[in-house]
Amino acid sequence: MIIKGIDKEKLVLLKFSEEEVIQELKWKHSKEFEYKGEMYDIVETKEVDHIIYYWCWWDHKETQLNQQLTELVKNIFNQNPQKTQKENQLISFYNLLFISNYSAFSSSMQLVKTAHFFYYLAPYYSITLKPLFPPPRS
């Protein structure tokens, strides 16, 4: 009711073919739709020669809220490309710290016995060995 009382000069006129209405508008309900990422509330509708005219209130606040919600959802579901790139870099870094292929590691250790980092890796060598004795029975 409030929107219907707004002066037409403050409204946005959008015109679409019937096909465009079906393909390009995302309807929230019969009087509200999204077009190119912007929200509009319909104040008046007119159809002339298969062209539909909508006089609309351009709802900037709802558009902004929808954009913020979309950004939050992207962050939650890891669809943020910047975040994904940083996570991939971190995973690559951690993969450099741990040995994933033991056979390749043991053969390469023969070549690097004199290197200093061999001594740092040596304590982790025992982690991959099976225990020599079974655990005590309780």
mmCIF file of C-alpha atoms in Angstrom:
data_model
loop_
_atom_site.group_PDB
_atom_site.id
_atom_site.type_symbol
_atom_site.label_atom_id
_atom_site.label_comp_id
_atom_site.label_asym_id
_atom_site.label_seq_id
_atom_site.Cartn_x
_atom_site.Cartn_y
_atom_site.Cartn_z
ATOM 1 C CA MET A 1 0.000 0.000 0.000
ATOM 2 C CA ILE A 2 2.823 2.401 0.888
ATOM 3 C CA ILE A 3 4.711 1.608 -2.314
ATOM 4 C CA LYS A 4 1.578 2.228 -4.431
ATOM 5 C CA GLY A 5 1.470 5.780 -3.136
ATOM 6 C CA ILE A 6 4.992 6.601 -4.368
ATOM 7 C CA ASP A 7 5.321 9.117 -7.204
ATOM 8 C CA LYS A 8 6.008 7.386 -10.562
ATOM 9 C CA GLU A 9 9.077 9.590 -11.066
ATOM 10 C CA LYS A 10 10.765 7.720 -8.206
ATOM 11 C CA LEU A 11 10.017 4.327 -9.759
ATOM 12 C CA VAL A 12 12.021 2.353 -12.296
ATOM 13 C CA LEU A 13 10.330 1.304 -15.536
ATOM 14 C CA LEU A 14 11.415 -2.115 -16.786
ATOM 15 C CA LYS A 15 10.025 -3.679 -19.936
ATOM 16 C CA PHE A 16 10.333 -7.296 -20.989
ATOM 17 C CA SER A 17 9.016 -9.690 -23.566
ATOM 18 C CA GLU A 18 7.062 -12.641 -22.209
ATOM 19 C CA GLU A 19 10.074 -14.877 -22.869
ATOM 20 C CA GLU A 20 12.421 -12.539 -20.978
ATOM 21 C CA VAL A 21 10.073 -12.552 -17.982
ATOM 22 C CA ILE A 22 10.363 -16.347 -17.839
ATOM 23 C CA GLN A 23 14.104 -16.568 -18.471
ATOM 24 C CA GLU A 24 15.645 -13.520 -16.794
ATOM 25 C CA LEU A 25 13.515 -12.751 -13.753
ATOM 26 C CA LYS A 26 13.865 -14.696 -10.507
ATOM 27 C CA TRP A 27 10.552 -14.336 -8.739
ATOM 28 C CA LYS A 28 10.379 -14.147 -4.934
ATOM 29 C CA HIS A 29 6.581 -13.841 -5.077
ATOM 30 C CA SER A 30 3.997 -12.289 -7.399
ATOM 31 C CA LYS A 31 5.006 -8.691 -6.577
ATOM 32 C CA GLU A 32 8.782 -9.050 -6.139
ATOM 33 C CA PHE A 33 11.582 -10.300 -8.378
ATOM 34 C CA GLU A 34 15.340 -10.223 -8.868
ATOM 35 C CA TYR A 35 16.815 -8.981 -12.136
ATOM 36 C CA LYS A 36 20.584 -8.854 -12.794
ATOM 37 C CA GLY A 37 21.302 -9.195 -9.071
ATOM 38 C CA GLU A 38 18.984 -6.323 -8.090
ATOM 39 C CA MET A 39 15.684 -6.628 -6.208
ATOM 40 C CA TYR A 40 12.499 -4.917 -7.417
ATOM 41 C CA ASP A 41 9.025 -4.558 -5.908
ATOM 42 C CA ILE A 42 6.269 -4.216 -8.524
ATOM 43 C CA VAL A 43 4.025 -1.197 -8.115
ATOM 44 C CA GLU A 44 2.190 -1.319 -11.441
ATOM 45 C CA THR A 45 2.058 -3.686 -14.414
ATOM 46 C CA LYS A 46 0.905 -3.072 -17.980
ATOM 47 C CA GLU A 47 1.031 -5.304 -21.074
ATOM 48 C CA VAL A 48 1.027 -3.882 -24.605
ATOM 49 C CA ASP A 49 1.689 -5.966 -27.751
ATOM 50 C CA HIS A 50 3.299 -8.860 -25.836
ATOM 51 C CA ILE A 51 5.621 -6.436 -23.998
ATOM 52 C CA ILE A 52 5.210 -6.308 -20.234
ATOM 53 C CA TYR A 53 5.918 -3.015 -18.468
ATOM 54 C CA TYR A 54 6.744 -3.034 -14.766
ATOM 55 C CA TRP A 55 6.917 0.154 -12.734
ATOM 56 C CA CYS A 56 9.033 -0.929 -9.803
ATOM 57 C CA TRP A 57 10.524 0.249 -6.562
ATOM 58 C CA TRP A 58 14.233 -0.543 -6.763
ATOM 59 C CA ASP A 59 14.864 -2.130 -3.357
ATOM 60 C CA HIS A 60 18.494 -1.220 -2.666
ATOM 61 C CA LYS A 61 18.442 -2.446 0.941
ATOM 62 C CA GLU A 62 17.166 -5.904 0.060
ATOM 63 C CA THR A 63 19.674 -6.089 -2.813
ATOM 64 C CA GLN A 64 22.506 -5.326 -0.385
ATOM 65 C CA LEU A 65 21.233 -7.907 2.113
ATOM 66 C CA ASN A 66 21.052 -10.563 -0.615
ATOM 67 C CA GLN A 67 24.619 -9.804 -1.688
ATOM 68 C CA GLN A 68 25.857 -10.091 1.903
ATOM 69 C CA LEU A 69 23.987 -13.364 2.339
ATOM 70 C CA THR A 70 25.475 -14.733 -0.884
ATOM 71 C CA GLU A 71 28.972 -13.784 0.302
ATOM 72 C CA LEU A 72 28.410 -15.491 3.661
ATOM 73 C CA VAL A 73 27.183 -18.663 1.962
ATOM 74 C CA LYS A 74 30.207 -18.643 -0.361
ATOM 75 C CA ASN A 75 32.539 -18.383 2.624
ATOM 76 C CA ILE A 76 30.748 -21.155 4.496
ATOM 77 C CA PHE A 77 30.838 -23.553 1.572
ATOM 78 C CA ASN A 78 34.402 -22.655 0.495
ATOM 79 C CA GLN A 79 33.332 -21.103 -2.780
ATOM 80 C CA ASN A 80 35.422 -18.039 -2.152
ATOM 81 C CA PRO A 81 38.243 -18.276 -4.750
ATOM 82 C CA GLN A 82 40.667 -16.246 -2.633
ATOM 83 C CA LYS A 83 40.100 -18.456 0.408
ATOM 84 C CA THR A 84 40.348 -21.622 -1.706
ATOM 85 C CA GLN A 85 43.667 -20.480 -3.169
ATOM 86 C CA LYS A 86 45.094 -19.794 0.306
ATOM 87 C CA GLU A 87 43.898 -23.179 1.575
ATOM 88 C CA ASN A 88 45.515 -24.932 -1.414
ATOM 89 C CA GLN A 89 48.799 -23.132 -0.750
ATOM 90 C CA LEU A 90 48.675 -24.163 2.897
ATOM 91 C CA ILE A 91 47.944 -27.787 1.991
ATOM 92 C CA SER A 92 50.846 -27.787 -0.488
ATOM 93 C CA PHE A 93 53.144 -26.421 2.210
ATOM 94 C CA TYR A 94 52.091 -29.091 4.722
ATOM 95 C CA ASN A 95 52.546 -31.797 2.110
ATOM 96 C CA LEU A 96 56.175 -30.714 1.818
ATOM 97 C CA LEU A 97 56.667 -31.300 5.549
ATOM 98 C CA PHE A 98 55.420 -34.888 5.634
ATOM 99 C CA ILE A 99 56.513 -38.005 3.792
ATOM 100 C CA SER A 100 53.687 -39.591 1.861
ATOM 101 C CA ASN A 101 55.710 -42.118 -0.152
ATOM 102 C CA TYR A 102 57.909 -44.111 2.257
ATOM 103 C CA SER A 103 59.691 -46.217 -0.390
ATOM 104 C CA ALA A 104 60.784 -43.120 -2.303
ATOM 105 C CA PHE A 105 61.910 -41.559 0.970
ATOM 106 C CA SER A 106 64.021 -44.529 2.096
ATOM 107 C CA SER A 107 65.832 -44.813 -1.242
ATOM 108 C CA SER A 108 66.511 -41.076 -1.338
ATOM 109 C CA MET A 109 67.898 -41.135 2.225
ATOM 110 C CA GLN A 110 70.956 -43.008 0.980
ATOM 111 C CA LEU A 111 71.854 -39.920 -1.050
ATOM 112 C CA VAL A 112 71.381 -37.406 1.746
ATOM 113 C CA LYS A 113 72.932 -39.094 4.767
ATOM 114 C CA THR A 114 75.368 -36.248 5.218
ATOM 115 C CA ALA A 115 72.741 -33.514 4.944
ATOM 116 C CA HIS A 116 71.698 -31.803 8.195
ATOM 117 C CA PHE A 117 67.964 -32.305 7.721
ATOM 118 C CA PHE A 118 68.475 -36.090 7.747
ATOM 119 C CA TYR A 119 69.054 -35.880 11.489
ATOM 120 C CA TYR A 120 65.792 -34.005 11.961
ATOM 121 C CA LEU A 121 63.856 -36.598 9.987
ATOM 122 C CA ALA A 122 65.525 -39.604 11.624
ATOM 123 C CA PRO A 123 63.340 -39.671 14.790
ATOM 124 C CA TYR A 124 60.230 -39.958 12.616
ATOM 125 C CA TYR A 125 61.676 -43.029 10.939
ATOM 126 C CA SER A 126 60.757 -45.151 13.955
ATOM 127 C CA ILE A 127 57.106 -44.145 13.721
ATOM 128 C CA THR A 128 56.643 -46.223 10.582
ATOM 129 C CA LEU A 129 58.119 -49.396 12.134
ATOM 130 C CA LYS A 130 55.940 -52.104 13.664
ATOM 131 C CA PRO A 131 56.501 -52.715 17.394
ATOM 132 C CA LEU A 132 59.011 -55.457 18.136
ATOM 133 C CA PHE A 133 56.911 -56.966 20.927
ATOM 134 C CA PRO A 134 53.157 -57.316 21.306
ATOM 135 C CA PRO A 135 51.450 -55.017 23.831
ATOM 136 C CA PRO A 136 51.120 -56.351 27.389
ATOM 137 C CA ARG A 137 47.957 -58.193 28.296
ATOM 138 C CA SER A 138 45.787 -56.674 30.959
#
